[in-house]
Amino acid sequence: MELYTSSSKVVGKAARDLTRGQQGWYFSKGLRQGLPIALGYFPSALAFGVMALAAGLTPKQTILISVLVFSGAGQFMAVNLLSGGAPPLAIITANLVVNLRYFVMSASFSRRLKVNWLQAALIGFGVTDETFVMNYLADPEAAESDGNPLDDSGAQKEKTAFLPVSYVLGVNSISYAGWVLGTYAGTLFAGVLPDSFRAAMGIILYAMFIALLIPAAAETLAVGGVAAAGGALCWLFSRYLPSGWAVVLATTAAAAVGVILWGKGVDEL
């Protein structure tokens, strides 16, 4: 199968029509690059496990929430509302609002994917703030000399039009594993961890997201500008709106600002 033109530019179908060995290579690379996310998720999920048990959930219920939901902010909010006696409908509604941003992320991310409905469902389930940044800004074709099976010529490769599905699944899978295993650990050690630990771990998700975003923002004016606009608008909107709506509106408005000011640069991200 010819994957590259004479100029080494990747043909669009190269990201999806891969041999089993090539898919395995990309999945392995996704696992490696997603490992920092998994390591960051583990202590935060551990804190969630401790908090959920303190709110009256059983260990099985706590683990099942992480297995089925996989939403850090949503899960912490659900436990807080549950401990305050909120009805199920209020918890579901609050989570829907908080997680609306994933609709925006998924719609944007879909431009880099060519998938069937099952692959779309699996990838969509694994979209979080951190995996979105990692995958959307990823260039798995980057010349690392680590055995890329797609190019034996040693020529410098350009960014693929579509991300290999196996790469995205690798990033998402190890991140998901880190979250679920961290939750399980939290249910095991809830009785021996101090309350101060839970408070300290709450900031890890935010710190990790910033650490993923800053390198790309520093490298590209469009990314930095959109990120700055999004942060400023979110702060402004959150003064008048619920946090979930503030995030969604700020994201949409920042994207519009990016298109207006850096049209071509944003479109090529």
Coordinates of C-alpha atoms in Angstrom, one line a residue:
M1 CA 0.0 0.0 0.0
E2 CA 1.5 3.3 -1.1
L3 CA 1.2 5.7 1.9
Y4 CA 3.3 8.6 0.8
T5 CA 3.7 10.7 -2.3
S6 CA 7.1 11.5 -3.7
S7 CA 7.1 14.6 -1.5
S8 CA 6.5 12.5 1.6
K9 CA 3.1 14.1 2.1
V10 CA 0.7 11.7 3.8
V11 CA -2.3 10.6 1.7
G12 CA -5.5 11.1 3.6
K13 CA -6.4 7.4 3.8
A14 CA -3.0 6.5 5.4
A15 CA -4.3 7.3 8.9
R16 CA -7.1 4.7 8.6
D17 CA -6.1 2.0 6.1
L18 CA -3.3 0.5 8.2
T19 CA -2.0 -3.0 8.5
R20 CA -2.4 -4.8 11.9
G21 CA 1.2 -4.2 12.7
Q22 CA 1.0 -0.5 11.9
Q23 CA -2.2 -0.2 14.1
G24 CA -0.3 -1.9 16.9
W25 CA 2.6 0.5 16.6
Y26 CA 0.3 3.5 16.8
F27 CA -1.7 2.1 19.7
S28 CA 1.6 1.5 21.6
K29 CA 2.7 5.0 20.9
G30 CA -0.7 6.3 22.1
L31 CA -0.2 4.3 25.3
R32 CA 3.2 5.9 25.8
Q33 CA 2.2 9.4 25.2
G34 CA -1.0 9.0 27.3
L35 CA 0.9 7.7 30.3
P36 CA 1.5 11.1 31.9
I37 CA -2.3 11.7 31.8
A38 CA -2.9 8.3 33.5
L39 CA -0.3 9.1 36.2
G40 CA -2.0 12.5 36.8
Y41 CA -5.5 10.9 36.8
F42 CA -4.5 8.3 39.4
P43 CA -4.2 10.5 42.5
S44 CA -7.2 12.6 41.5
A45 CA -9.3 9.5 41.1
L46 CA -8.0 8.2 44.4
A47 CA -9.3 11.3 46.0
F48 CA -12.7 10.8 44.3
G49 CA -12.8 7.2 45.7
V50 CA -12.2 8.6 49.2
M51 CA -14.8 11.3 48.8
A52 CA -17.5 8.9 47.3
L53 CA -17.2 6.6 50.3
A54 CA -17.4 9.5 52.7
A55 CA -20.6 10.5 50.9
G56 CA -22.2 7.1 51.6
L57 CA -21.5 5.2 48.4
T58 CA -20.3 1.6 48.5
P59 CA -17.0 0.6 47.0
K60 CA -18.7 -1.2 44.1
Q61 CA -20.9 1.9 43.4
T62 CA -17.9 4.2 43.5
I63 CA -15.9 2.1 41.0
L64 CA -18.9 1.6 38.7
I65 CA -19.4 5.4 38.5
S66 CA -15.8 5.8 37.2
V67 CA -16.2 2.8 34.9
L68 CA -19.4 4.2 33.3
V69 CA -18.9 7.9 33.5
F70 CA -15.2 8.8 33.2
S71 CA -15.7 12.5 33.9
G72 CA -13.6 14.0 36.7
A73 CA -15.5 17.2 37.3
G74 CA -18.8 15.6 36.7
Q75 CA -18.1 12.8 39.2
F76 CA -16.9 15.1 41.9
M77 CA -20.0 17.3 41.4
A78 CA -22.3 14.3 41.5
V79 CA -20.8 13.1 44.8
N80 CA -21.0 16.6 46.3
L81 CA -24.7 16.9 45.3
L82 CA -25.4 13.4 46.6
S83 CA -23.9 14.2 50.0
G84 CA -26.1 17.3 50.1
G85 CA -29.2 15.3 49.5
A86 CA -29.9 16.5 45.9
P87 CA -32.4 14.4 44.0
P88 CA -31.2 12.2 41.0
L89 CA -32.8 14.6 38.4
A90 CA -30.8 17.5 39.8
I91 CA -27.5 15.5 39.7
I92 CA -28.2 14.4 36.1
T93 CA -29.0 17.9 35.0
A94 CA -26.0 19.4 36.7
N95 CA -23.7 16.9 35.0
L96 CA -25.3 17.5 31.6
V97 CA -24.5 21.2 31.9
V98 CA -21.0 20.7 33.2
N99 CA -20.1 18.2 30.5
L100 CA -21.6 20.2 27.6
R101 CA -18.1 21.3 26.7
Y102 CA -17.4 17.8 25.5
F103 CA -19.9 18.3 22.7
V104 CA -17.9 21.2 21.5
M105 CA -14.6 19.3 21.9
S106 CA -15.9 16.2 20.1
A107 CA -17.2 18.3 17.2
S108 CA -13.9 20.0 16.8
F109 CA -11.9 16.8 17.2
S110 CA -14.0 15.0 14.6
R111 CA -12.2 17.0 11.9
R112 CA -9.1 14.9 12.5
L113 CA -10.8 11.5 12.4
K114 CA -12.2 9.1 9.8
V115 CA -14.2 6.6 11.9
N116 CA -17.2 4.3 11.8
W117 CA -19.9 4.6 14.4
L118 CA -18.4 2.1 16.9
Q119 CA -15.0 3.8 16.7
A120 CA -16.7 7.2 17.2
A121 CA -18.5 5.9 20.2
L122 CA -15.3 4.5 21.8
I123 CA -13.4 7.6 21.1
G124 CA -16.2 9.9 22.2
F125 CA -16.4 8.1 25.6
G126 CA -12.7 8.7 26.1
V127 CA -12.8 12.5 25.4
T128 CA -11.7 14.5 28.5
D129 CA -10.1 17.9 28.7
E130 CA -6.6 16.3 28.9
T131 CA -7.1 13.5 26.2
F132 CA -8.7 16.1 23.9
V133 CA -5.6 18.4 24.1
M134 CA -3.2 15.5 23.8
N135 CA -5.0 14.0 20.8
Y136 CA -6.0 17.2 19.0
L137 CA -2.5 18.6 19.0
A138 CA -0.8 15.3 18.4
D139 CA 1.5 14.6 15.5
P140 CA 2.1 10.8 15.8
E141 CA 4.1 11.0 12.6
A142 CA 6.8 13.2 14.3
A143 CA 10.3 12.1 13.4
E144 CA 11.4 10.4 16.5
S145 CA 13.3 7.5 14.9
D146 CA 11.4 5.1 17.1
G147 CA 10.4 2.5 14.5
N148 CA 7.5 4.2 12.6
P149 CA 6.4 1.4 10.2
L150 CA 4.9 3.9 7.8
D151 CA 8.1 5.3 6.5
D152 CA 11.4 3.5 5.9
S153 CA 13.0 6.2 3.8
G154 CA 14.0 8.5 6.7
A155 CA 12.4 11.4 5.0
Q156 CA 10.9 14.1 7.2
K157 CA 7.1 13.5 7.5
E158 CA 4.3 16.1 7.5
K159 CA 1.3 16.0 9.9
T160 CA -1.4 13.6 8.9
A161 CA -4.7 14.8 7.7
F162 CA -6.4 12.2 9.9
L163 CA -5.2 10.8 13.1
P164 CA -4.8 7.0 13.3
V165 CA -7.7 5.6 15.3
S166 CA -5.4 3.2 17.1
Y167 CA -3.2 6.1 18.4
V168 CA -6.3 7.9 19.8
L169 CA -7.6 4.7 21.4
G170 CA -4.1 4.2 23.0
V171 CA -4.1 7.6 24.6
N172 CA -7.7 7.3 25.8
S173 CA -7.3 3.7 27.0
I174 CA -4.4 4.3 29.3
S175 CA -6.0 7.5 30.6
Y176 CA -9.2 5.6 31.4
A177 CA -7.2 2.8 33.1
G178 CA -5.5 5.4 35.3
W179 CA -8.8 6.9 36.3
V180 CA -10.5 3.6 37.1
L181 CA -7.5 2.1 38.9
G182 CA -7.1 5.3 41.0
T183 CA -10.7 5.1 42.0
Y184 CA -10.3 1.5 43.1
A185 CA -7.2 2.5 45.1
G186 CA -9.3 5.2 46.8
T187 CA -11.9 2.7 47.9
L188 CA -9.1 0.5 49.4
F189 CA -7.2 3.2 51.3
A190 CA -10.1 5.6 52.2
G191 CA -9.7 4.7 55.8
V192 CA -6.0 5.6 56.1
L193 CA -5.7 8.8 54.0
P194 CA -6.0 12.2 55.7
D195 CA -8.6 14.7 54.7
S196 CA -5.8 17.1 53.6
F197 CA -4.9 14.6 50.9
R198 CA -8.2 14.9 49.2
A199 CA -8.0 18.7 49.2
A200 CA -4.4 18.7 47.8
M201 CA -5.3 16.3 45.0
G202 CA -8.1 18.4 43.7
I203 CA -5.8 20.7 41.8
I204 CA -3.9 18.0 39.9
L205 CA -6.4 17.9 36.9
Y206 CA -6.1 21.6 36.4
A207 CA -2.3 21.6 36.6
M208 CA -2.1 18.7 34.2
F209 CA -4.4 20.4 31.6
I210 CA -2.3 23.6 31.8
A211 CA 0.9 21.6 31.4
L212 CA -0.5 20.0 28.2
L213 CA -1.7 23.3 26.8
I214 CA 1.2 25.7 27.5
P215 CA 3.8 24.1 25.1
A216 CA 1.3 24.4 22.1
A217 CA 0.3 27.9 23.2
A218 CA 3.9 29.0 23.3
E219 CA 4.6 27.5 19.9
T220 CA 1.6 28.9 18.0
L221 CA 0.1 32.3 18.3
A222 CA -3.3 31.1 17.4
V223 CA -3.4 28.5 20.1
G224 CA -2.1 30.9 22.7
G225 CA -4.6 33.6 21.7
V226 CA -7.6 31.3 21.7
A227 CA -6.5 29.8 25.1
A228 CA -6.1 33.3 26.6
A229 CA -9.4 34.5 25.2
G230 CA -11.2 31.4 26.4
G231 CA -9.8 31.8 29.9
A232 CA -10.7 35.5 30.1
L233 CA -14.2 34.9 28.7
C234 CA -14.8 31.9 31.1
W235 CA -13.9 34.1 34.1
L236 CA -16.3 36.8 32.9
F237 CA -19.2 34.5 32.1
S238 CA -18.8 32.5 35.3
R239 CA -19.6 35.7 37.3
Y240 CA -23.1 35.7 35.8
L241 CA -23.8 32.1 34.7
P242 CA -23.5 28.6 36.1
S243 CA -20.0 27.1 35.6
G244 CA -21.1 24.6 32.9
W245 CA -22.7 27.2 30.7
A246 CA -19.8 29.6 31.3
V247 CA -17.4 27.0 29.9
V248 CA -19.4 26.1 26.9
L249 CA -20.1 29.8 25.9
A250 CA -16.5 30.8 26.6
T251 CA -15.2 28.0 24.4
T252 CA -17.6 28.9 21.5
A253 CA -16.8 32.6 21.8
A254 CA -13.0 32.0 22.0
A255 CA -13.2 29.8 18.9
A256 CA -15.1 32.5 17.1
V257 CA -12.4 35.1 18.1
G258 CA -9.7 32.8 16.9
V259 CA -11.3 32.4 13.5
I260 CA -11.8 36.1 13.1
L261 CA -8.2 37.1 14.2
W262 CA -6.2 34.1 13.1
G263 CA -8.5 32.4 10.6
K264 CA -6.1 30.2 8.7
G265 CA -3.9 29.4 11.6
V266 CA -6.8 28.2 13.7
D267 CA -8.2 26.2 10.8
E268 CA -4.9 24.3 10.5
L269 CA -4.6 23.4 14.1

